[in-house]
Short mmCIF file of C-alpha atoms in Angstrom, two decimals:
data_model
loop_
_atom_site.label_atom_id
_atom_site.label_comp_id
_atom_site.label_asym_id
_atom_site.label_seq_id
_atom_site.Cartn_x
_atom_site.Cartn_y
_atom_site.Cartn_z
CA UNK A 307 7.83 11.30 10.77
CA UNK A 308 8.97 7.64 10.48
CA UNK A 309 11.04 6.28 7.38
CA UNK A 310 8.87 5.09 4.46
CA UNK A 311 7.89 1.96 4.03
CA UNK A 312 10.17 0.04 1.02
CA UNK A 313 7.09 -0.68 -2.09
CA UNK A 314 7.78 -3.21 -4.54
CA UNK A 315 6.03 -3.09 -8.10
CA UNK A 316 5.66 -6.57 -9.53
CA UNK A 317 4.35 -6.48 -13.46
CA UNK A 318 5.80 -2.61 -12.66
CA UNK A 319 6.40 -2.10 -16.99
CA UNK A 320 2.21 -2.83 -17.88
CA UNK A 321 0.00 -0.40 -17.69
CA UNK A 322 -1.71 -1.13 -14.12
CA UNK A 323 2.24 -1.17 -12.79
CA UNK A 324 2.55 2.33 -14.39
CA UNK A 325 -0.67 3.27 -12.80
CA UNK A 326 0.48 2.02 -9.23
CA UNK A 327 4.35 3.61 -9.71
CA UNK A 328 2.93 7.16 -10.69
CA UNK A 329 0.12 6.79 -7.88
CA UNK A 330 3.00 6.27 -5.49
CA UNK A 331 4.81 8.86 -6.21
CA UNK A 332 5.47 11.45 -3.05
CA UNK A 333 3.28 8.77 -0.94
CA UNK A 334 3.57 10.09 2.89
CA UNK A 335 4.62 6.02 3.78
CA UNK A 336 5.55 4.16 0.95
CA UNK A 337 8.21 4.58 -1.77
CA UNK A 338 9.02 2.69 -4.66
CA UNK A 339 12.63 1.57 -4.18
CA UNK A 340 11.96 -1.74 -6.31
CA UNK A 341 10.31 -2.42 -9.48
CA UNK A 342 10.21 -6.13 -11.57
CA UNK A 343 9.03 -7.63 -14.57
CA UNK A 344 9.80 -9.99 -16.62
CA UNK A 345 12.78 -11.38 -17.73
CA UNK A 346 12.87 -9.69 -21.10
CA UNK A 347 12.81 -6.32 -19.24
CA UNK A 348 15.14 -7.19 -16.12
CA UNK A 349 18.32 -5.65 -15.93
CA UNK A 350 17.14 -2.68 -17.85
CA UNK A 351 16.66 0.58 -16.28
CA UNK A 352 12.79 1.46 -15.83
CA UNK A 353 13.24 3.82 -18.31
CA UNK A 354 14.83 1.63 -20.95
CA UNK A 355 12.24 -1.50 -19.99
CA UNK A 356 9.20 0.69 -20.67
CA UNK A 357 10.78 2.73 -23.46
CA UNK A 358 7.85 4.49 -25.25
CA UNK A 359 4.96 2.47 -24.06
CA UNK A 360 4.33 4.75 -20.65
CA UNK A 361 0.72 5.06 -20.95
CA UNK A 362 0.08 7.66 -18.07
CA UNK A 363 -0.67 11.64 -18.72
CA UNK A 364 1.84 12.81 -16.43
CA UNK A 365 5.45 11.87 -16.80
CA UNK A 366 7.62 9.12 -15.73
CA UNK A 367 8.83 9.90 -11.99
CA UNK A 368 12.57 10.78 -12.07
CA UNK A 369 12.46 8.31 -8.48
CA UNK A 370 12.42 5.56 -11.05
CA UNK A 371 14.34 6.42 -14.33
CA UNK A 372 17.12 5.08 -13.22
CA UNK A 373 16.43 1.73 -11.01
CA UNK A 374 17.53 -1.27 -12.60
CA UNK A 375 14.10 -3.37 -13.22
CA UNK A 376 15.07 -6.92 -11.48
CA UNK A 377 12.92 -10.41 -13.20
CA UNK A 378 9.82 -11.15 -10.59
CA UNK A 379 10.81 -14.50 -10.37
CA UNK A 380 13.74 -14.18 -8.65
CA UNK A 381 11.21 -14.06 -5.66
CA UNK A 382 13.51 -14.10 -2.52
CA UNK A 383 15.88 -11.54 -4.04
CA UNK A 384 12.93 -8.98 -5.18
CA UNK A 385 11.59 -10.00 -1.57
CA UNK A 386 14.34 -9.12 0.39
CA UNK A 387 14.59 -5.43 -0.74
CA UNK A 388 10.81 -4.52 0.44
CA UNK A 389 8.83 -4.45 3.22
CA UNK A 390 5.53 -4.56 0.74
CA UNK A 391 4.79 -5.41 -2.78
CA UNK A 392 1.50 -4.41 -5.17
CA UNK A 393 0.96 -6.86 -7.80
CA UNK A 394 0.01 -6.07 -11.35
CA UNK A 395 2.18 -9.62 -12.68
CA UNK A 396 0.53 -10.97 -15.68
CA UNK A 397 2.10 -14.56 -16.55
CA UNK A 398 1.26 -16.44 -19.85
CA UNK A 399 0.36 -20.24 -20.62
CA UNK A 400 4.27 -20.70 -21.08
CA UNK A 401 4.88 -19.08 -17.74
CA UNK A 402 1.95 -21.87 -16.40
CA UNK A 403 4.04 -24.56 -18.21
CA UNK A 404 7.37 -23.45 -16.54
CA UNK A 405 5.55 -23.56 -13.56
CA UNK A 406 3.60 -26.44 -13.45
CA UNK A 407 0.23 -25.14 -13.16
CA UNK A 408 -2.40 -25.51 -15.38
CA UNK A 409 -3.28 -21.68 -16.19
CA UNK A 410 -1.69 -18.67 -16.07
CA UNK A 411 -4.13 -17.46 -13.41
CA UNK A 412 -3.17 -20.44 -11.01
CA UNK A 413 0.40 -19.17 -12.26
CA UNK A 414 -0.11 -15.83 -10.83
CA UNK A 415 -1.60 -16.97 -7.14
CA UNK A 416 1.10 -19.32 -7.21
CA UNK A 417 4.28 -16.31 -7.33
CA UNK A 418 2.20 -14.22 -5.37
CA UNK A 419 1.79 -16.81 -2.48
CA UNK A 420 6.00 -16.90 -2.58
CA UNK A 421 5.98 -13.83 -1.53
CA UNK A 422 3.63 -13.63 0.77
CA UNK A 423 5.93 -17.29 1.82
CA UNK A 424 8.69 -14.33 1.94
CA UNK A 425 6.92 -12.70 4.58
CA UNK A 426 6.47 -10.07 2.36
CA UNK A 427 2.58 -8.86 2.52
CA UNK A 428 1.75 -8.99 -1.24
CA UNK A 429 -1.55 -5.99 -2.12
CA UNK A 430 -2.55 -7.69 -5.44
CA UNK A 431 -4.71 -5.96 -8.42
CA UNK A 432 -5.02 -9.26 -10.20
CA UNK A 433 -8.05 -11.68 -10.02
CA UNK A 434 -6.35 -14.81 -9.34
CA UNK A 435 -6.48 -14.50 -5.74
CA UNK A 436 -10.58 -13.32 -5.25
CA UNK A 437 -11.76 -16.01 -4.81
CA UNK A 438 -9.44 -17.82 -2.43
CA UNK A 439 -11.30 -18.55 0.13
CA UNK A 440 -8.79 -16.90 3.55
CA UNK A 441 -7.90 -13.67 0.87
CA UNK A 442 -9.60 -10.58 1.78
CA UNK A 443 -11.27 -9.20 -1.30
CA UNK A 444 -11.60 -5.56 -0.19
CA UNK A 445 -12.92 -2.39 -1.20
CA UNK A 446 -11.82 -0.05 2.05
CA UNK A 447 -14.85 1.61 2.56
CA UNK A 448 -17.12 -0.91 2.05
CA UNK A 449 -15.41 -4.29 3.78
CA UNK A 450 -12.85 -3.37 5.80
CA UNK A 451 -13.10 -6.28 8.55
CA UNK A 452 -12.45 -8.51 5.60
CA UNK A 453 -8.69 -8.31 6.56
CA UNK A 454 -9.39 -10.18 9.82
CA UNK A 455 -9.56 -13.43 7.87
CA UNK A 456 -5.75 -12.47 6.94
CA UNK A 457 -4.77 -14.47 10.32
CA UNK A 458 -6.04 -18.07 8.58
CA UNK A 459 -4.16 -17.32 5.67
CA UNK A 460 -0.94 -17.01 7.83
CA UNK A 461 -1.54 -19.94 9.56
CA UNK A 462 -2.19 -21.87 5.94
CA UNK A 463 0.95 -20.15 4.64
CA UNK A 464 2.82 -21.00 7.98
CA UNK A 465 3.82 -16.87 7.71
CA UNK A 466 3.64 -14.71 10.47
CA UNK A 467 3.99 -11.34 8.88
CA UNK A 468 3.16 -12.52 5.00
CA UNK A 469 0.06 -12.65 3.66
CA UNK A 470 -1.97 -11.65 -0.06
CA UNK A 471 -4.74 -9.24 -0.08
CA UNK A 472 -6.70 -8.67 -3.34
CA UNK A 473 -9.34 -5.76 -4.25
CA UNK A 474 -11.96 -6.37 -6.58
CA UNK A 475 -12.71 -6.03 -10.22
CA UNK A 476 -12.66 -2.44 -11.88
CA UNK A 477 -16.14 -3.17 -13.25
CA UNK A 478 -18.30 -3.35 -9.71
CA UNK A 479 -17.04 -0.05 -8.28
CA UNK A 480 -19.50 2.45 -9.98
CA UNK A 481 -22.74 0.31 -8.46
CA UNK A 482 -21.65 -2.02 -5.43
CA UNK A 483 -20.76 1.24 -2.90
CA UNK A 484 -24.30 2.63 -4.04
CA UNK A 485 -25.82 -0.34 -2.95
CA UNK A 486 -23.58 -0.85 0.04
CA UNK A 487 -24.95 2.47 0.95
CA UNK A 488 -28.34 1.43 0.39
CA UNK A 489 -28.19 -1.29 2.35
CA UNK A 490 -31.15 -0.64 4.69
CA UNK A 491 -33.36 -0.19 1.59
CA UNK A 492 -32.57 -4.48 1.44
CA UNK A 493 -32.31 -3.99 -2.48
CA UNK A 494 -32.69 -7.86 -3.57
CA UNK A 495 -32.24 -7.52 -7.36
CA UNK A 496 -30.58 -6.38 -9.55
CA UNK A 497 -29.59 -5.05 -13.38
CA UNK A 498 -26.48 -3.28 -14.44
CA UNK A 499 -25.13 -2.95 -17.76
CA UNK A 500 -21.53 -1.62 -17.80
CA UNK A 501 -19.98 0.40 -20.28
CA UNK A 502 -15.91 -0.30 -20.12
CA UNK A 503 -13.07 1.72 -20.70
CA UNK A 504 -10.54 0.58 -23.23
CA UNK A 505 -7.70 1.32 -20.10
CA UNK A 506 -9.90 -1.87 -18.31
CA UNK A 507 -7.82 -3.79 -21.37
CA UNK A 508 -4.60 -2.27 -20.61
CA UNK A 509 -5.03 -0.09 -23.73
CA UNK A 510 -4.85 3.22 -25.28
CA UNK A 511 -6.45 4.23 -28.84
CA UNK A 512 -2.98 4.02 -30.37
CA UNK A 513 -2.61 0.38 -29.44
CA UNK A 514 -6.32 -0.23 -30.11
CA UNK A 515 -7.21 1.88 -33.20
CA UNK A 516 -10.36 -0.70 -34.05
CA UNK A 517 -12.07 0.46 -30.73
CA UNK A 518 -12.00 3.90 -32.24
CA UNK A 519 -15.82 4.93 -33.07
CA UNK A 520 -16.42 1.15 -32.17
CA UNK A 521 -18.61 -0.68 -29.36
CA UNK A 522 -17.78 -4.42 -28.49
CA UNK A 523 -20.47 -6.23 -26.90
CA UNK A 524 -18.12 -8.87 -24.95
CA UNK A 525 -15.07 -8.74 -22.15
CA UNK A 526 -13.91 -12.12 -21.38
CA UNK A 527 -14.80 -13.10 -17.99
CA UNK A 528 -16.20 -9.71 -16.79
CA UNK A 529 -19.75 -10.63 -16.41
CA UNK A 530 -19.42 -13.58 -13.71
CA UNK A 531 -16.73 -10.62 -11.78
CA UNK A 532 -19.51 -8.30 -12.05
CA UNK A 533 -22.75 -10.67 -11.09
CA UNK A 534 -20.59 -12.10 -8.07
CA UNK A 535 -18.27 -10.42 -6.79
CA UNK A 536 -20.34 -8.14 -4.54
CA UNK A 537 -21.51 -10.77 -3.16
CA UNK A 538 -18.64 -11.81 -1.89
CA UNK A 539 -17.79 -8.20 -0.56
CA UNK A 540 -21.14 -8.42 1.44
CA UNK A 541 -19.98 -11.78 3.05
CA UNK A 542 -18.59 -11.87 6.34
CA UNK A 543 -15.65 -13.82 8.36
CA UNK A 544 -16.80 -17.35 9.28
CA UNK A 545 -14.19 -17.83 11.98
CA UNK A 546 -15.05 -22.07 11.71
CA UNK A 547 -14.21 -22.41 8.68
CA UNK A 548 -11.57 -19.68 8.03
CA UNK A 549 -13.04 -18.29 4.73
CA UNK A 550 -15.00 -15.66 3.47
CA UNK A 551 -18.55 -16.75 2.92
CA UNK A 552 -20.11 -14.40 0.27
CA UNK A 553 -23.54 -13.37 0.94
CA UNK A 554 -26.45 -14.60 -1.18
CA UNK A 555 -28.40 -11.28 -1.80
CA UNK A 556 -29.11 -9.15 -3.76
CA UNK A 557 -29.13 -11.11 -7.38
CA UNK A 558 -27.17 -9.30 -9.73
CA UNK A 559 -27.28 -9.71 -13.30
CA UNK A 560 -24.86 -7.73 -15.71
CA UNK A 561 -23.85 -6.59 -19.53
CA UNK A 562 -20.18 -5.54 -19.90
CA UNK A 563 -19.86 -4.10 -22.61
CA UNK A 564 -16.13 -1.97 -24.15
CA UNK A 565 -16.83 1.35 -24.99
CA UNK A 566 -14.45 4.11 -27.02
CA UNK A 567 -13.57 5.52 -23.49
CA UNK A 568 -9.98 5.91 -22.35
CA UNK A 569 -10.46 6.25 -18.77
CA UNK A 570 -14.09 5.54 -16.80
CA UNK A 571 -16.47 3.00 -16.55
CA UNK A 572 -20.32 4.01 -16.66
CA UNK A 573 -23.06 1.34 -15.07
CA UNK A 574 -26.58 1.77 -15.64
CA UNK A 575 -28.60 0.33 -12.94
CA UNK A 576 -31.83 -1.35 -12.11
CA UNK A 577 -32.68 -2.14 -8.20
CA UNK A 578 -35.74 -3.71 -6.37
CA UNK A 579 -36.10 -2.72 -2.97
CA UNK A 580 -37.94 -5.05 -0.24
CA UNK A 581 -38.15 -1.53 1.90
CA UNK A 582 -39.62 1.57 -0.43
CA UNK A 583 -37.59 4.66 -0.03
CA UNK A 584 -38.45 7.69 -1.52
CA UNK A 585 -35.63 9.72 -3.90
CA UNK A 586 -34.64 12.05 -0.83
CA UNK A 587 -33.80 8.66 1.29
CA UNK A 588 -31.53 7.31 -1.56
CA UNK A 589 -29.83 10.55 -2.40
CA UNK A 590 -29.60 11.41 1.30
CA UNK A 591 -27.74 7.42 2.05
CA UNK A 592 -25.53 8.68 -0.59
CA UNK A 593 -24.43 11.75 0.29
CA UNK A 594 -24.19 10.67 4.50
CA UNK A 595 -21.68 7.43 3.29
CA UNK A 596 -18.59 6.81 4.76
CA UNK A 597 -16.23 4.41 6.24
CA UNK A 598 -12.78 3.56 7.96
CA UNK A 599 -10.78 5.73 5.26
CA UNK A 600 -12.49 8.61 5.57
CA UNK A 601 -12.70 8.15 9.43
CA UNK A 602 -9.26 7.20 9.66
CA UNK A 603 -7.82 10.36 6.94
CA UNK A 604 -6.04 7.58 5.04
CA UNK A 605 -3.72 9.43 2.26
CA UNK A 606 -5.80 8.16 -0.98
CA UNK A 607 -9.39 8.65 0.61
CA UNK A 608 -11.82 10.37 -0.86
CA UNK A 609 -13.46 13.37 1.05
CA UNK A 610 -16.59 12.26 0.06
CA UNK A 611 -16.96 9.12 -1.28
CA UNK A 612 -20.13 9.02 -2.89
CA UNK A 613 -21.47 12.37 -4.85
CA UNK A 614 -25.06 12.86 -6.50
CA UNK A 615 -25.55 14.93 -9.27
CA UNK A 616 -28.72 16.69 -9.75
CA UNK A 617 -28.24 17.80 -13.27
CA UNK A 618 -29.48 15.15 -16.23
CA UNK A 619 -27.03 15.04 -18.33
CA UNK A 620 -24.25 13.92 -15.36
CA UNK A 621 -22.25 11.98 -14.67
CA UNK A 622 -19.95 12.11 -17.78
CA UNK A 623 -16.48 10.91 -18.47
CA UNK A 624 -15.09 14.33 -19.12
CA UNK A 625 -16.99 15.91 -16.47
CA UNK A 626 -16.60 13.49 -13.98
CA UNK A 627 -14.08 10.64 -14.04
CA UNK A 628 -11.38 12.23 -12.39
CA UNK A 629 -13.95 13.35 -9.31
CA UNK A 630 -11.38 13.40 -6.11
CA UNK A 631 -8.68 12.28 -7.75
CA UNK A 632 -10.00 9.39 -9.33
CA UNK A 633 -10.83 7.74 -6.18
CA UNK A 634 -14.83 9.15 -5.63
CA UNK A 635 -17.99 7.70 -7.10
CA UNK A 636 -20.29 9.94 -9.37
CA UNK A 637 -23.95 9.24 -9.37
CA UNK A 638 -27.00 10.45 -11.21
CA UNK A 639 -30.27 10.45 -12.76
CA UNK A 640 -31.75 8.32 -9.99
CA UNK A 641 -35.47 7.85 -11.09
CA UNK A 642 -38.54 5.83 -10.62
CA UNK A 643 -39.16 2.79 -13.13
CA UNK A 644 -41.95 1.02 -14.70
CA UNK A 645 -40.22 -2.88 -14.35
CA UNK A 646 -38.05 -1.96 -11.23
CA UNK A 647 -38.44 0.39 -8.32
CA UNK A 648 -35.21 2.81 -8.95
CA UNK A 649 -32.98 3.02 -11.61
CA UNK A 650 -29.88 5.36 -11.41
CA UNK A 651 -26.35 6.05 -13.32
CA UNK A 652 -22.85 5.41 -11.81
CA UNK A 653 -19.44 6.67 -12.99
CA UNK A 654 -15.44 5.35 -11.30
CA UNK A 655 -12.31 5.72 -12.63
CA UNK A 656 -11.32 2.24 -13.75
CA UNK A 657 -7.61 2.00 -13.22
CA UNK A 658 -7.66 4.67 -10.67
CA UNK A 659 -10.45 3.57 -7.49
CA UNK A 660 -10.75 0.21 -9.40
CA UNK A 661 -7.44 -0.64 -10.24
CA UNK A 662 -4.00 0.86 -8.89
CA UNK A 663 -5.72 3.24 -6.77
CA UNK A 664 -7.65 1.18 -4.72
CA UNK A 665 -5.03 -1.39 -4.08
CA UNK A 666 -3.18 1.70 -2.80
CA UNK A 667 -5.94 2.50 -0.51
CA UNK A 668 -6.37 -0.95 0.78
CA UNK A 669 -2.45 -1.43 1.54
CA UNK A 670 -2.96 2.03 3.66
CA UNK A 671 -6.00 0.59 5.73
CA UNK A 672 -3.46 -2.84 5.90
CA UNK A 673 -0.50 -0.26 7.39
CA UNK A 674 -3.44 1.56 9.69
CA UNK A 675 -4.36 -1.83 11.17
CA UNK A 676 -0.78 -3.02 11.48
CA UNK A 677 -1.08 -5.59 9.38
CA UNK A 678 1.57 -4.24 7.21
CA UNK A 679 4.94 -2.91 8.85
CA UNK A 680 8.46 -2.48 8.58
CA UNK A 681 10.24 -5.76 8.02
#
């Protein structure tokens, strides 16, 4: 078997980096030889940096005790250690400041765009970068020709090997693959009110005892993600102008709301249909839906992507969540309704399929199609 590929963790101490280092642990082609934070927590051993704020249920790997966490803005010197990097950097107004942007966001695609300058390919969970418009925004199974707009970016960047590619947010993945895979149906609106894990915050109930027997009917920002980013997943490659253009159907409107849930986030969903299909149809789109990671084995892919549940009272958190390791979608109670035609349930890991995990899958679809390789 050939060597591993060399993974770099930028942002490796917050939770998401956690997520991402214990996710690539024993990965058949990439190990984590490289991990870097900020400058507070560089030159610390991983173990030190962290210290008692690992937030994952299984242990620290031993792999990365002991590696000496190096500051993620020493860009070419991180770079030059890695053939990849995944990218859960967080930067601050002061870090905007420092580096003449105006936001922290703009901060973010700014670093991550040195690497990719580095000719390192940079697989990002942050936001920054989804709407830029030569990034693929990608959700393997559901846009996987996405990544062909990666050769604009290259020529932008002036890169032949570098490049950033983003998934989405952790709130669309329990609804946008059902509706992907009910795409002949031509739903053309839609409802969904989300109900958010506290993890979506980078929190446990220790660091968050007020969400404790507590609902909060507001997450900054997560609505607009949630209304149009599918959209933008249902787009297509307009080779002219070298962008993604998003697709302007179905309409989507969403409620995200946090919920006193660790680990899952629940969407309740309303859909027209311009086509009627009966129950069996839907269920039947479900169960038959597939795409280039399950055709191609990739290491992270789900079996079967998609699962309906027949009982009522499914799909729960407990039951559910961690349905093929994380990286499946549970759906139920898919019924008629009096406003809209169907109406149905959907359950996905947040930091697992929509955080860490699928970044993961997307940089092994990016090493399937050769976009990312040994350096």
């Amino acid at each position: 078997m050939s060597e591993k590929l060399r993974a770099g963790i930028l942002g490796g101490t917050g939770m998401v980096g956690q997520r991402f280092i214990s996710l690539l642990e024993n990965h058949p082609w990439f190990e984590v030889t490289t991990i870097a934070a900020s400058p507070r927590s560089a030159g610390k051993t991983y173990e030190e940096a962290v210290g008692d704020r690992w937030k994952m249920d299984t242990p620290m790997p031993e792999a990365v005790k002991k590696l000496v966490v190096m500051n993620v803005k020493d860009v070419e010197k991180v770079a030059s250690e890695v053939d990849v990097v995944f990218s859960a950097v967080t930067m601050t107004d002061e870090d905007a400041k420092l580096m003449q942007v105006d936001s922290p966001a703009a901060a973010i695609r700014k670093i991550e765009e040195e690497y990719a300058r580095t000719e390192t390919p940079v697989v990002s969970n942050n936001s920054a970068h989804r709407w830029t418009p030569d990034v693929p925004m990608v959700v393997p199974e559901l846009n996987p020709e996405h990544m062909e707009v990666i050769r604009y970016q290259r020529q932008r960047l002036g890169t032949t090997r570098g490049f950033v590619a983003v998934k989405p947010n952790c709130s669309i993945q329990s609804y946008a693959p059902v509706l992907t895979a009910w795409k002949a149906f031509k739903p053309y609106e839609v409802v969904a009110t989300t109900y958010q894990a506290i993890s979506g915050a980078g929190k446990t109930f220790q660091d968050w005892p007020e969400m404790v027997g507590n609902i909060i009917p507001y997450i900054g920002g997560e609505e607009e993600k949630s209304e149009k980013e599918p959209l933008r997943i249902w787009g297509y490659v307009d080779n002219e102008k070298k962008a993604i253009v998003p697709a302007v159907s179905p309409v989507i409107t969403c409620q995200c709301i946090r919920v006193p849930v660790l680990n899952g986030h629940t969407a309740a969903v309303f859909v027209k249909f311009e086509e009627k299909p009966t129950k069996e149809q839907l269920i039947q789109a479900l169960r038959d839906f597939s795409g280039v990671p399950q055709e191609l084995k990739l290491p992270s892919a789900p079996k079967q992507f998609i699962r309906y549940l027949e009982e009522d009272n499914r799909p729960q958190v407990t039951l559910d969540v961690d349905y093929e390791n994380g990286m499946g979608i549970s759906v139920g109670r898919l019924r008629e309704d009096s406003v809209y035609d169907w109406k149905f349930v959907g359950l996905s890991h947040n930091t697992v399929r929509g955080a860490a995990g699928g970044a993961v899958l997307c940089a092994e679809l990016l090493k399937a199609q050769g976009y990312i390789t040994k350096k």
